[in-house]
Amino acid sequence: MGRITLEGVQKSFGPVHIIKGADLDIPDGAFVVFVGPSGCGKTTLLRLIAGLEDVSGGRILIDGNNVVDVPPAKRGLSMVFQSYALYPHMSVRGNIAFGLKMAGLPKAEINRKVEAAAATLNLTPYLDRKPRELSGGQRQRVAIGRAIVREPKAFLFDEPLSNLDAALRVQMRLEVTRLQKQLGTTAIYVTHDQVEAMTMADKIVVLNAGRIEQYGSPIELYQRPANLFVAGFIGSPKMNLITGAEADKHNATTIGVRPEHIGIVEAGNEGWSGKVVIAEHLGSDTFLYVDAGALGTLTVRVVGEKRLNAGDAVMLRPEPSRIYRFDANGNSMFA
Amino acid sequence: MARKVTGRHVVISTAGAWIAGFVIFFPILWMVLASFKTELEAFATPPSFLFFHWTTENYVTVQERSDYLHHALNSLIVAGGSTLIAMLIAIPAAWSMAFSPTKRTKDILLWMLSTKMMPPVGVLVPIYLIYKNLGLLDTRTGLVFILCLGNLPIVIWMLFTYFKEIPKDILEAARMDGATIGRELIYVLTPMAIPGLASTLLLNLILAWNEAFWTLNLSTLEAAPLTTFIASYSSPEGLFWARLSAASTLAIAPILIIGWFSQKQLVRGLTFGAVK
Ligand SMILES: Nc1ncnc2c1ncn2[C@@H]1O[C@H](COP(=O)(O)OP(=O)(O)OP(=O)(O)O)[C@@H](O)[C@H]1O
Ligand SMILES: [Mg+2]
């Protein structure tokens, strides 16, 4: 079991409030991703849950028990650090076994578990090597092995893949997701890569400046962002935000349209006229940056190859049902 | 990108380094050579470099006149004892300053170091009187105590900088893995700190071994270490170069040997590959 509940969790370092009251309920077995811009408090929140920092206020419940006064080791969580934090003087075997050794398990059982974990992570040939003799991806797998071998109530990952190159990152992303589903263990995963967030998460927590802006499934966040911040943060390329007369027409302070919900129509039709500033041809998609006069520069995503170049005049038409409306406070107004 | 070094540069800089090294080493070599000369030859102008009458009589005289082993044992006890005690105090001190610093930690470190900025002679009289009243003059205990206190700031400072280098993440990983503070120290911190501990230990040993101000002023015979032993050859007997050289050679030999054998331990970096 590994249900984690935060109730009004706060953290300040001296006079600075970093986490300003977080409420969250993470069901057992869920894969929850914390995303947000750099410095918004993702790592801090994770470390509060781990017990590596003490809360300044509020409660953290694991399976219903308040753990704010429980030391990290007794919380039954394991953590994978961004820097891997392997023990440099121990072999891979020693690294993975360390937690079990501390728990006082019999030798035979430790060996069995370590070997099973190593087999799952394809680390068997490297068991007797030192961390410095491994590649980045292998070190990352050792760090994960160290976390799974203890059979924790939940895994805490702090940007575990950010030191890997792009190809390896995609591969490890799949491996981590598969492993988590197979073990059925609750996982909290910090990242600022929104593709990682969208692809891995059962539920996403969007953090901004120490506050939880929204908590929901990836599709919920995409389809029904609670406010301007979430609307702008989730989705790539970013949502176009338009204020002024065009927004007034929709009785809103700001309206938003995602680049993929803008079509290109024949000249003479109703729509927004503009001029292509830059066209990015990716093959599968074409991204157009269009100067639409009073509306500002709009990003348009067209599926497939589109023969348009800088300087071409275009007529844009947003899908009417996909226009998001925001009030003066930046909160969403759903019809 | 690796910098290209041309062959000529290598030759010139290698030769330069050897020459500089030889110049620095020369007085020690000269001392060792002089210790095997007769007193007359040791004085001779022009001096003979290698072609003289080799003799070990100086060593025999030195051992007869003053008990080398007695002083060597004193040196060992005083240097070793003060180093061990200093390490025992400094490890926990540096550990807590490196891993749970407070607002005042930097000030405390600086204050400790500032005690080394005062010339020791400034406190000679009070210390001497205290030692006299406590009956610590010319005792090994007294010397261990003063050398330990004298070197403590440097030992703490050195250990602090070594501990600071150890990534905090690794210690936190150990905490997540369920290690208590004691086990974290034994299984994780100490093994990673060994190169730092070893070089601090060695440096402190050398400093304590060679310390001459307090040992000369606070000991006469009973507790006198090798520094006092050498000094006794320079003043009362006048200029007996060969004998003085023999005494000095005997005095520095042990520490040179220890240093030679521990050099590998000192340069080994252990933390590579732990993070990133
Ligand atoms: N020990 C500390 N003392 C003081 N301030 C801290 C401390 N740790 C973090 N902070 C501050 O708290 C804020 C949040 O930091 P945190 O590391 O949680 O950000 P993050 O969301 O993980 O960012 P990133 O994506 O860059 O890792 C930052 O402004 C940081 O400067
Ligand atoms: Mg972070």
XYZ file of C-alpha atoms and ligand atoms in Angstrom:
643
model
C 0.000 0.000 0.000
C 1.202 3.486 -0.685
C -1.375 6.202 -0.506
C 0.164 9.614 0.078
C -1.875 12.577 1.240
C -0.685 16.137 1.753
C -2.749 18.466 3.899
C -1.815 22.126 3.835
C 1.899 21.359 3.588
C 4.072 24.449 3.887
C 7.786 25.013 3.792
C 9.825 28.112 4.302
C 13.572 28.543 4.366
C 14.006 31.386 6.822
C 11.718 34.201 5.731
C 11.101 32.816 2.221
C 7.971 30.755 1.676
C 8.772 28.093 -0.863
C 5.726 25.809 -0.574
C 2.608 27.794 0.196
C 0.104 25.203 1.351
C -0.129 22.074 -0.784
C -3.122 19.730 -0.672
C -2.872 16.541 -2.638
C -4.190 13.003 -2.540
C -2.159 10.394 -4.370
C -3.941 7.041 -4.562
C -2.082 3.770 -4.099
C -0.328 2.590 -7.255
C -0.634 5.876 -9.126
C 2.133 7.411 -11.203
C 2.045 11.088 -10.364
C 4.290 13.640 -12.038
C 5.202 17.034 -10.584
C 5.861 19.577 -13.321
C 6.522 23.255 -13.199
C 9.096 25.837 -14.161
C 12.550 25.840 -12.599
C 12.580 26.981 -8.981
C 8.855 26.450 -8.391
C 9.459 24.009 -5.531
C 9.163 20.543 -7.111
C 12.307 19.179 -5.509
C 11.440 20.791 -2.196
C 7.994 19.187 -2.168
C 9.511 15.803 -3.005
C 12.105 16.145 -0.251
C 9.364 17.045 2.224
C 7.556 13.833 1.345
C 10.825 11.889 1.608
C 11.547 13.390 5.004
C 14.846 14.927 3.947
C 13.381 18.341 4.848
C 11.060 19.103 7.758
C 7.707 20.713 6.999
C 7.025 24.187 8.363
C 3.307 23.439 8.567
C 0.658 20.930 7.538
C 0.555 17.155 7.534
C 1.868 14.407 5.307
C 0.000 11.123 5.556
C 1.256 7.813 4.256
C -1.506 5.216 4.311
C -3.359 7.419 6.779
C -0.505 7.903 9.257
C 0.964 11.329 9.810
C 4.679 10.985 9.100
C 5.946 14.538 9.585
C 7.942 13.444 12.625
C 9.069 10.127 11.162
C 12.676 9.952 9.886
C 13.174 9.265 6.151
C 14.168 5.628 6.488
C 11.061 4.764 8.500
C 8.675 6.224 5.942
C 9.155 3.248 3.648
C 9.865 5.355 0.573
C 12.825 5.168 -1.742
C 14.301 7.949 -3.767
C 16.183 8.185 -7.046
C 18.324 11.293 -7.157
C 19.038 13.409 -10.192
C 22.762 12.977 -9.538
C 22.266 9.192 -8.997
C 24.107 9.514 -5.659
C 25.620 6.035 -5.865
C 28.084 4.945 -3.203
C 31.377 5.330 -5.100
C 33.345 2.858 -3.013
C 30.834 0.010 -3.321
C 30.246 -2.326 -6.243
C 26.921 -2.341 -8.051
C 25.969 -5.281 -5.854
C 26.946 -3.360 -2.730
C 24.990 -0.325 -3.835
C 21.808 -2.261 -4.456
C 22.211 -4.348 -1.314
C 22.957 -1.459 1.048
C 19.367 -0.745 2.053
C 18.645 -4.413 2.679
C 21.835 -4.723 4.709
C 20.771 -1.765 6.830
C 17.404 -3.452 7.335
C 19.264 -6.489 8.683
C 18.023 -9.060 6.175
C 19.782 -12.433 6.046
C 22.611 -12.667 3.515
C 20.987 -15.313 1.331
C 17.823 -13.287 0.990
C 19.767 -10.120 0.180
C 21.637 -11.941 -2.575
C 18.468 -13.354 -4.034
C 16.754 -9.961 -4.097
C 19.759 -8.120 -5.473
C 20.138 -10.626 -8.274
C 16.454 -10.433 -9.109
C 16.591 -6.642 -9.246
C 19.743 -6.735 -11.357
C 18.105 -9.143 -13.781
C 15.063 -6.879 -14.191
C 17.315 -3.947 -14.985
C 19.833 -5.837 -17.184
C 22.593 -5.162 -14.700
C 23.668 -8.749 -14.068
C 26.971 -8.493 -16.010
C 27.963 -5.392 -14.061
C 27.250 -6.532 -10.504
C 30.890 -6.496 -9.490
C 31.835 -3.198 -11.102
C 32.242 0.116 -9.330
C 29.983 3.022 -10.337
C 32.870 4.825 -12.037
C 33.185 1.915 -14.469
C 29.605 2.309 -15.723
C 27.988 4.479 -18.363
C 25.461 7.157 -17.408
C 22.507 4.973 -18.335
C 23.876 2.041 -16.351
C 24.459 4.237 -13.302
C 20.894 5.423 -13.583
C 19.700 1.830 -13.633
C 21.747 1.038 -10.527
C 20.074 3.966 -8.782
C 16.697 2.574 -9.794
C 17.741 -0.911 -8.696
C 18.655 0.455 -5.286
C 15.175 1.940 -5.065
C 13.130 -1.081 -6.165
C 14.990 -3.714 -4.196
C 13.622 -2.397 -0.915
C 10.024 -2.888 -2.059
C 9.003 0.564 -0.840
C 5.513 1.962 -0.451
C 6.368 4.561 -3.064
C 9.194 5.673 -5.341
C 10.298 9.263 -5.417
C 12.135 10.320 -8.565
C 13.806 13.710 -8.869
C 14.453 14.377 -12.566
C 16.152 11.009 -12.883
C 16.644 11.168 -16.631
C 17.868 14.707 -17.082
C 21.533 13.710 -17.311
C 20.940 11.265 -20.163
C 21.020 11.972 -23.871
C 17.751 12.273 -25.774
C 17.605 8.735 -27.186
C 18.464 7.085 -23.885
C 15.967 9.301 -22.134
C 13.128 8.008 -24.293
C 14.211 4.428 -23.696
C 14.540 4.867 -19.931
C 11.209 6.660 -19.852
C 9.558 3.553 -21.235
C 11.506 1.295 -18.881
C 10.570 3.294 -15.805
C 6.897 3.362 -16.782
C 6.858 -0.358 -17.528
C 8.610 -1.180 -14.269
C 6.209 0.934 -12.257
C 3.160 -0.673 -13.862
C 4.633 -4.129 -13.336
C 5.381 -3.500 -9.646
C 2.190 -1.529 -9.051
C 4.038 0.741 -6.631
C 3.021 4.367 -6.174
C 5.477 6.725 -7.851
C 6.065 10.458 -7.642
C 8.177 11.741 -10.470
C 9.589 15.251 -10.760
C 10.419 16.672 -14.148
C 10.268 19.913 -16.011
C 9.996 18.129 -19.333
C 6.328 18.232 -20.177
C 6.593 15.443 -22.727
C 7.820 13.168 -19.934
C 4.960 14.405 -17.782
C 2.273 13.824 -20.409
C 3.521 10.393 -21.445
C 4.352 8.866 -18.068
C 1.751 10.234 -15.697
C -1.554 8.848 -14.533
C -1.991 12.243 -12.946
C -0.027 15.456 -13.201
C 0.514 18.095 -10.537
C 1.294 21.476 -12.068
C 3.277 23.609 -9.632
C 3.958 27.291 -9.938
C 5.768 29.469 -7.411
C 5.081 27.061 -4.564
C 1.404 26.510 -5.310
C -0.436 23.628 -6.913
C -2.152 25.152 -9.935
C -3.958 22.011 -11.018
C -4.031 18.278 -10.327
C -5.496 15.980 -12.934
C -4.902 13.463 -15.689
C -2.809 14.575 -18.677
C -5.880 14.782 -20.914
C -7.828 16.770 -18.317
C -5.024 19.291 -18.102
C -4.878 19.510 -21.855
C -8.615 19.796 -22.397
C -9.671 21.713 -19.312
C -6.753 23.768 -17.958
C -7.821 25.495 -14.763
C -6.116 28.770 -15.557
C -3.788 30.665 -17.847
C -0.666 29.220 -16.271
C -1.666 25.601 -16.851
C -2.994 26.429 -20.298
C 0.337 27.935 -21.251
C 2.453 25.280 -19.567
C 0.805 22.115 -20.877
C 0.909 21.546 -24.602
C 3.671 22.014 -27.133
C 3.982 24.339 -28.920
C 2.384 26.658 -26.384
C -1.235 27.809 -26.567
C -1.812 31.153 -28.320
C -3.217 33.717 -25.909
C -5.132 36.673 -27.287
C -6.461 39.713 -25.426
C -8.330 42.807 -26.503
C -11.201 43.164 -28.985
C -11.060 39.564 -30.183
C -11.361 38.328 -26.570
C -14.212 40.718 -25.872
C -16.181 39.073 -28.669
C -16.145 35.919 -26.543
C -16.973 37.781 -23.315
C -13.552 36.999 -21.888
C -10.457 38.934 -20.851
C -8.189 36.446 -22.582
C -8.892 33.707 -25.050
C -6.596 30.834 -25.900
C -6.291 28.606 -28.942
C -3.839 25.761 -29.247
C -1.650 25.785 -32.386
C -3.154 22.468 -33.458
C -6.670 23.900 -33.349
C -6.080 26.580 -35.918
C -6.723 25.703 -39.540
C -5.693 27.413 -42.744
C -8.578 28.358 -45.022
C -8.875 29.833 -48.520
C -8.567 33.583 -48.835
C -11.956 35.282 -48.787
C -13.303 33.095 -45.982
C -14.010 34.448 -42.530
C -11.011 34.250 -40.200
C -7.818 35.934 -39.026
C -5.584 37.174 -41.800
C -1.881 37.238 -41.330
C 1.527 36.815 -42.846
C 3.887 33.897 -42.257
C 7.025 35.061 -40.403
C 8.781 31.734 -40.026
C 7.841 28.286 -41.277
C 9.399 25.235 -39.606
C 9.101 22.085 -41.706
C 9.446 18.986 -39.545
C 8.081 16.584 -42.126
C 5.365 15.183 -39.907
C 4.198 18.682 -38.991
C 4.684 22.214 -40.127
C 4.901 24.961 -37.513
C 3.972 28.391 -38.792
C 4.605 31.611 -36.881
C 2.085 34.042 -38.274
C 1.973 37.785 -37.739
C -1.758 38.384 -37.315
C -1.726 42.142 -36.804
C -3.593 43.198 -33.658
C -3.784 39.580 -32.486
C -0.030 39.337 -32.228
C 2.145 36.485 -33.469
C 0.247 33.214 -33.558
C 1.702 29.727 -33.684
C -0.069 27.339 -36.020
C 0.546 23.627 -36.261
C -0.427 21.959 -39.508
C -0.225 18.206 -39.874
C 2.012 17.051 -42.690
C 3.982 19.086 -45.178
C 2.527 22.459 -46.112
C 4.051 24.438 -48.953
C 4.159 27.801 -47.214
C 7.136 30.045 -46.670
C 8.036 33.263 -44.916
C 6.147 36.217 -46.379
C 3.133 34.225 -47.627
C -0.271 35.632 -46.707
C -2.594 33.179 -44.952
C -6.127 33.113 -43.573
C -6.434 31.365 -40.182
C -9.548 29.887 -38.666
C -9.731 28.617 -35.074
C -12.030 25.702 -34.283
C -14.857 27.460 -32.453
C -15.368 24.656 -29.923
C -11.688 24.712 -28.984
C -11.412 28.301 -27.881
C -10.565 28.619 -24.180
C -11.892 31.633 -22.259
C -10.231 33.190 -19.223
C -11.528 35.862 -16.849
C -9.657 38.874 -15.505
C -8.007 36.717 -12.799
C -6.710 34.292 -15.374
C -9.107 31.521 -14.348
C -10.823 29.403 -16.952
C -14.460 30.033 -17.801
C -15.983 26.859 -19.165
C -19.292 27.038 -20.947
C 40.367 19.530 -26.287
C 43.721 18.248 -25.137
C 46.460 20.815 -25.472
C 49.286 19.906 -27.760
C 52.666 19.840 -26.087
C 55.635 19.773 -28.422
C 58.606 17.502 -27.876
C 60.989 20.361 -27.250
C 58.742 21.819 -24.600
C 58.594 18.497 -22.836
C 62.388 18.244 -22.773
C 62.888 21.799 -21.534
C 60.242 21.694 -18.838
C 61.314 18.249 -17.665
C 64.908 19.391 -17.382
C 63.792 22.555 -15.594
C 61.735 20.595 -13.113
C 64.600 18.218 -12.381
C 67.007 21.088 -11.844
C 64.609 22.901 -9.510
C 63.933 19.666 -7.659
C 67.638 18.976 -7.287
C 68.372 22.479 -6.004
C 65.667 22.119 -3.370
C 66.774 18.631 -2.411
C 70.489 19.439 -2.414
C 70.833 20.628 1.225
C 69.261 17.392 2.434
C 71.550 15.340 0.238
C 74.516 17.369 1.491
C 73.471 16.733 5.066
C 73.215 12.989 4.477
C 76.632 12.960 2.764
C 78.188 15.041 5.538
C 76.939 12.576 8.118
C 79.248 9.958 6.575
C 82.330 12.190 6.594
C 84.882 12.748 9.305
C 84.624 16.077 11.100
C 87.702 17.305 9.199
C 86.327 16.407 5.798
C 82.979 17.924 6.640
C 84.772 21.251 7.080
C 87.137 20.980 4.126
C 87.319 23.713 1.478
C 86.835 22.932 -1.290
C 84.378 20.309 -0.087
C 84.563 16.847 -1.549
C 81.324 15.607 -3.002
C 81.522 11.823 -3.162
C 85.197 10.973 -2.944
C 85.881 11.114 0.731
C 86.610 8.572 3.391
C 83.153 7.083 4.126
C 82.614 6.352 7.770
C 79.766 5.534 10.124
C 81.610 6.698 13.222
C 79.354 9.749 13.595
C 76.344 7.520 14.032
C 78.105 5.499 16.665
C 79.138 8.651 18.534
C 75.639 10.067 18.365
C 74.118 6.893 19.766
C 76.726 6.750 22.521
C 76.416 10.352 23.531
C 72.655 10.542 23.532
C 70.111 7.788 23.409
C 68.626 8.084 19.902
C 66.000 5.418 20.483
C 64.772 7.159 23.611
C 64.183 10.412 21.721
C 62.763 8.655 18.688
C 60.256 6.908 20.922
C 59.354 10.259 22.477
C 58.846 11.741 19.020
C 56.679 8.816 18.051
C 54.535 9.109 21.149
C 54.259 12.885 21.046
C 53.609 13.197 17.307
C 51.445 10.085 17.064
C 49.517 10.757 20.242
C 48.798 14.400 19.495
C 47.752 13.506 15.948
C 45.395 10.763 17.052
C 43.732 12.908 19.678
C 43.466 15.826 17.257
C 41.805 13.543 14.680
C 39.366 12.184 17.247
C 38.269 15.699 18.124
C 38.427 17.084 14.599
C 36.430 14.408 12.728
C 33.130 14.991 14.523
C 33.748 18.748 14.611
C 34.447 19.008 10.885
C 31.650 16.565 10.126
C 29.015 18.635 11.847
C 30.304 21.873 10.378
C 30.331 20.432 6.865
C 26.998 18.633 6.952
C 24.821 20.654 9.269
C 26.226 24.152 9.099
C 24.610 27.035 10.916
C 24.845 30.762 10.314
C 27.937 30.946 12.525
C 29.883 28.032 11.082
C 32.057 30.178 8.821
C 32.825 32.542 11.699
C 33.812 29.688 13.975
C 36.136 28.262 11.348
C 37.760 31.618 10.820
C 38.101 32.182 14.533
C 39.784 28.808 14.954
C 42.194 29.578 12.176
C 42.904 33.015 13.628
C 44.469 31.358 16.678
C 47.211 30.217 14.298
C 47.896 33.791 13.263
C 49.337 34.675 16.646
C 53.029 33.857 17.113
C 53.315 31.070 19.705
C 55.995 32.987 21.560
C 53.265 35.433 22.551
C 51.807 32.871 24.915
C 55.043 31.166 25.926
C 55.243 32.693 29.383
C 51.669 31.937 30.489
C 51.822 28.432 29.044
C 55.185 27.809 30.667
C 53.862 28.928 34.039
C 50.722 26.852 33.726
C 52.820 23.819 32.790
C 55.152 24.441 35.684
C 52.297 24.663 38.175
C 50.595 21.593 36.788
C 53.834 19.624 36.726
C 53.597 19.114 32.982
C 57.068 20.422 32.113
C 59.229 17.819 30.384
C 56.421 15.262 30.261
C 55.138 13.507 27.177
C 51.569 14.215 28.277
C 52.315 17.920 28.299
C 53.802 17.823 24.811
C 50.994 15.710 23.391
C 48.541 18.181 24.815
C 50.143 21.351 23.478
C 50.867 19.957 20.001
C 47.358 18.582 19.739
C 45.864 21.976 20.584
C 48.293 23.752 18.299
C 47.440 21.675 15.257
C 43.730 21.252 15.899
C 42.626 24.339 13.924
C 44.506 23.189 10.835
C 43.260 19.629 11.150
C 39.650 20.735 11.496
C 39.992 23.139 8.600
C 41.518 20.495 6.333
C 38.936 17.861 7.209
C 36.177 20.407 6.758
C 37.276 21.146 3.194
C 37.533 17.421 2.411
C 34.115 16.654 3.886
C 32.617 19.574 2.006
C 33.643 17.877 -1.241
C 31.529 14.817 -0.504
C 28.214 15.178 -2.329
C 25.359 15.607 0.108
C 23.112 13.490 -2.101
C 25.099 10.376 -1.259
C 24.630 10.865 2.456
C 20.944 11.511 1.900
C 20.720 8.353 -0.179
C 22.187 6.483 2.775
C 19.608 8.042 5.051
C 16.834 6.967 2.690
C 18.379 3.497 2.697
C 17.868 3.362 6.440
C 21.380 4.019 7.706
C 21.532 5.501 11.182
C 24.000 8.324 11.767
C 26.570 5.887 13.111
C 26.279 3.516 10.169
C 26.266 6.413 7.728
C 29.592 7.438 9.244
C 31.076 3.952 9.137
C 29.813 2.598 5.831
C 29.460 5.675 3.661
C 31.241 8.762 4.903
C 34.467 7.273 6.210
C 35.288 5.156 3.146
C 34.728 8.159 0.917
C 36.744 10.386 3.206
C 39.731 8.041 3.528
C 42.032 9.884 1.114
C 41.255 13.134 2.916
C 41.632 11.571 6.344
C 44.924 9.973 5.340
C 46.486 13.138 4.007
C 45.305 15.157 7.004
C 46.707 12.522 9.317
C 50.036 12.471 7.531
C 50.362 16.233 7.354
C 49.543 16.562 11.019
C 52.023 13.834 11.858
C 54.754 15.674 9.955
C 53.865 19.004 11.554
C 53.901 17.474 15.023
C 57.105 15.517 14.343
C 58.954 18.622 13.233
C 57.436 21.039 15.725
C 60.375 22.678 17.442
C 59.132 25.702 19.334
C 57.071 24.067 22.052
C 59.093 20.869 22.227
C 62.320 22.833 22.743
C 60.818 25.113 25.352
C 58.789 22.623 27.332
C 61.069 19.591 27.396
C 64.663 18.972 28.426
C 65.503 15.289 28.585
C 62.842 12.901 29.855
C 60.210 13.803 27.294
C 62.535 15.346 24.719
C 61.697 14.304 21.150
C 64.104 14.281 18.214
C 63.902 18.034 17.679
C 65.411 18.613 21.101
C 67.895 15.864 20.341
C 69.152 17.668 17.207
C 69.215 20.994 18.959
C 71.474 19.582 21.626
C 74.121 19.076 18.930
C 74.056 22.582 17.609
C 74.719 24.743 20.636
C 76.789 23.258 23.453
C 79.150 21.252 21.291
C 79.892 24.044 18.835
C 80.198 23.241 15.180
C 80.440 19.496 14.839
C 79.030 19.381 11.337
C 79.353 15.697 10.726
C 77.831 14.690 14.020
C 75.044 17.234 13.672
C 74.340 15.886 10.204
C 74.194 12.351 11.483
C 71.761 13.361 14.223
C 69.584 15.260 11.763
C 69.575 12.397 9.280
C 68.477 10.047 12.024
C 65.777 12.474 13.077
C 64.141 12.928 9.690
C 64.527 9.342 8.477
C 61.382 7.914 10.089
C 59.066 10.608 8.772
C 60.580 10.390 5.287
C 59.960 6.673 5.232
C 56.349 7.043 6.387
C 55.738 9.720 3.768
C 57.256 7.611 1.020
C 55.048 4.620 1.739
C 51.825 6.550 2.090
C 52.049 8.638 -1.062
C 49.797 6.345 -3.062
C 47.059 6.554 -0.462
C 47.263 10.320 -0.511
C 46.605 10.979 -4.159
C 43.818 8.526 -4.740
C 40.514 10.145 -5.558
C 37.593 8.010 -4.517
C 34.486 9.959 -5.346
C 34.700 9.912 -9.133
C 31.697 8.208 -10.677
C 29.411 8.705 -7.725
C 27.408 11.527 -9.182
C 26.528 12.544 -12.708
N 18.014 24.782 1.425
C 17.448 25.867 0.858
N 17.579 27.081 1.430
C 17.003 28.179 0.880
N 16.286 28.172 -0.247
C 16.124 26.996 -0.877
C 16.691 25.784 -0.368
N 16.367 24.776 -1.199
C 15.638 25.329 -2.184
N 15.479 26.666 -1.992
C 14.730 27.582 -2.861
O 13.446 27.041 -3.044
C 12.980 27.250 -4.350
C 12.493 25.959 -4.936
O 13.582 25.116 -5.106
P 13.423 23.675 -5.721
O 14.774 23.039 -5.705
O 12.340 22.954 -5.015
O 12.992 24.005 -7.211
P 12.656 23.014 -8.394
O 11.231 23.231 -8.735
O 13.076 21.633 -8.052
O 13.541 23.605 -9.563
P 14.396 22.847 -10.699
O 13.436 22.482 -11.772
O 15.334 23.915 -11.155
O 15.064 21.684 -10.069
C 14.104 27.902 -5.117
O 13.813 29.268 -5.246
C 15.314 27.685 -4.244
O 16.177 28.772 -4.356
Mg 14.658 20.339 -8.704
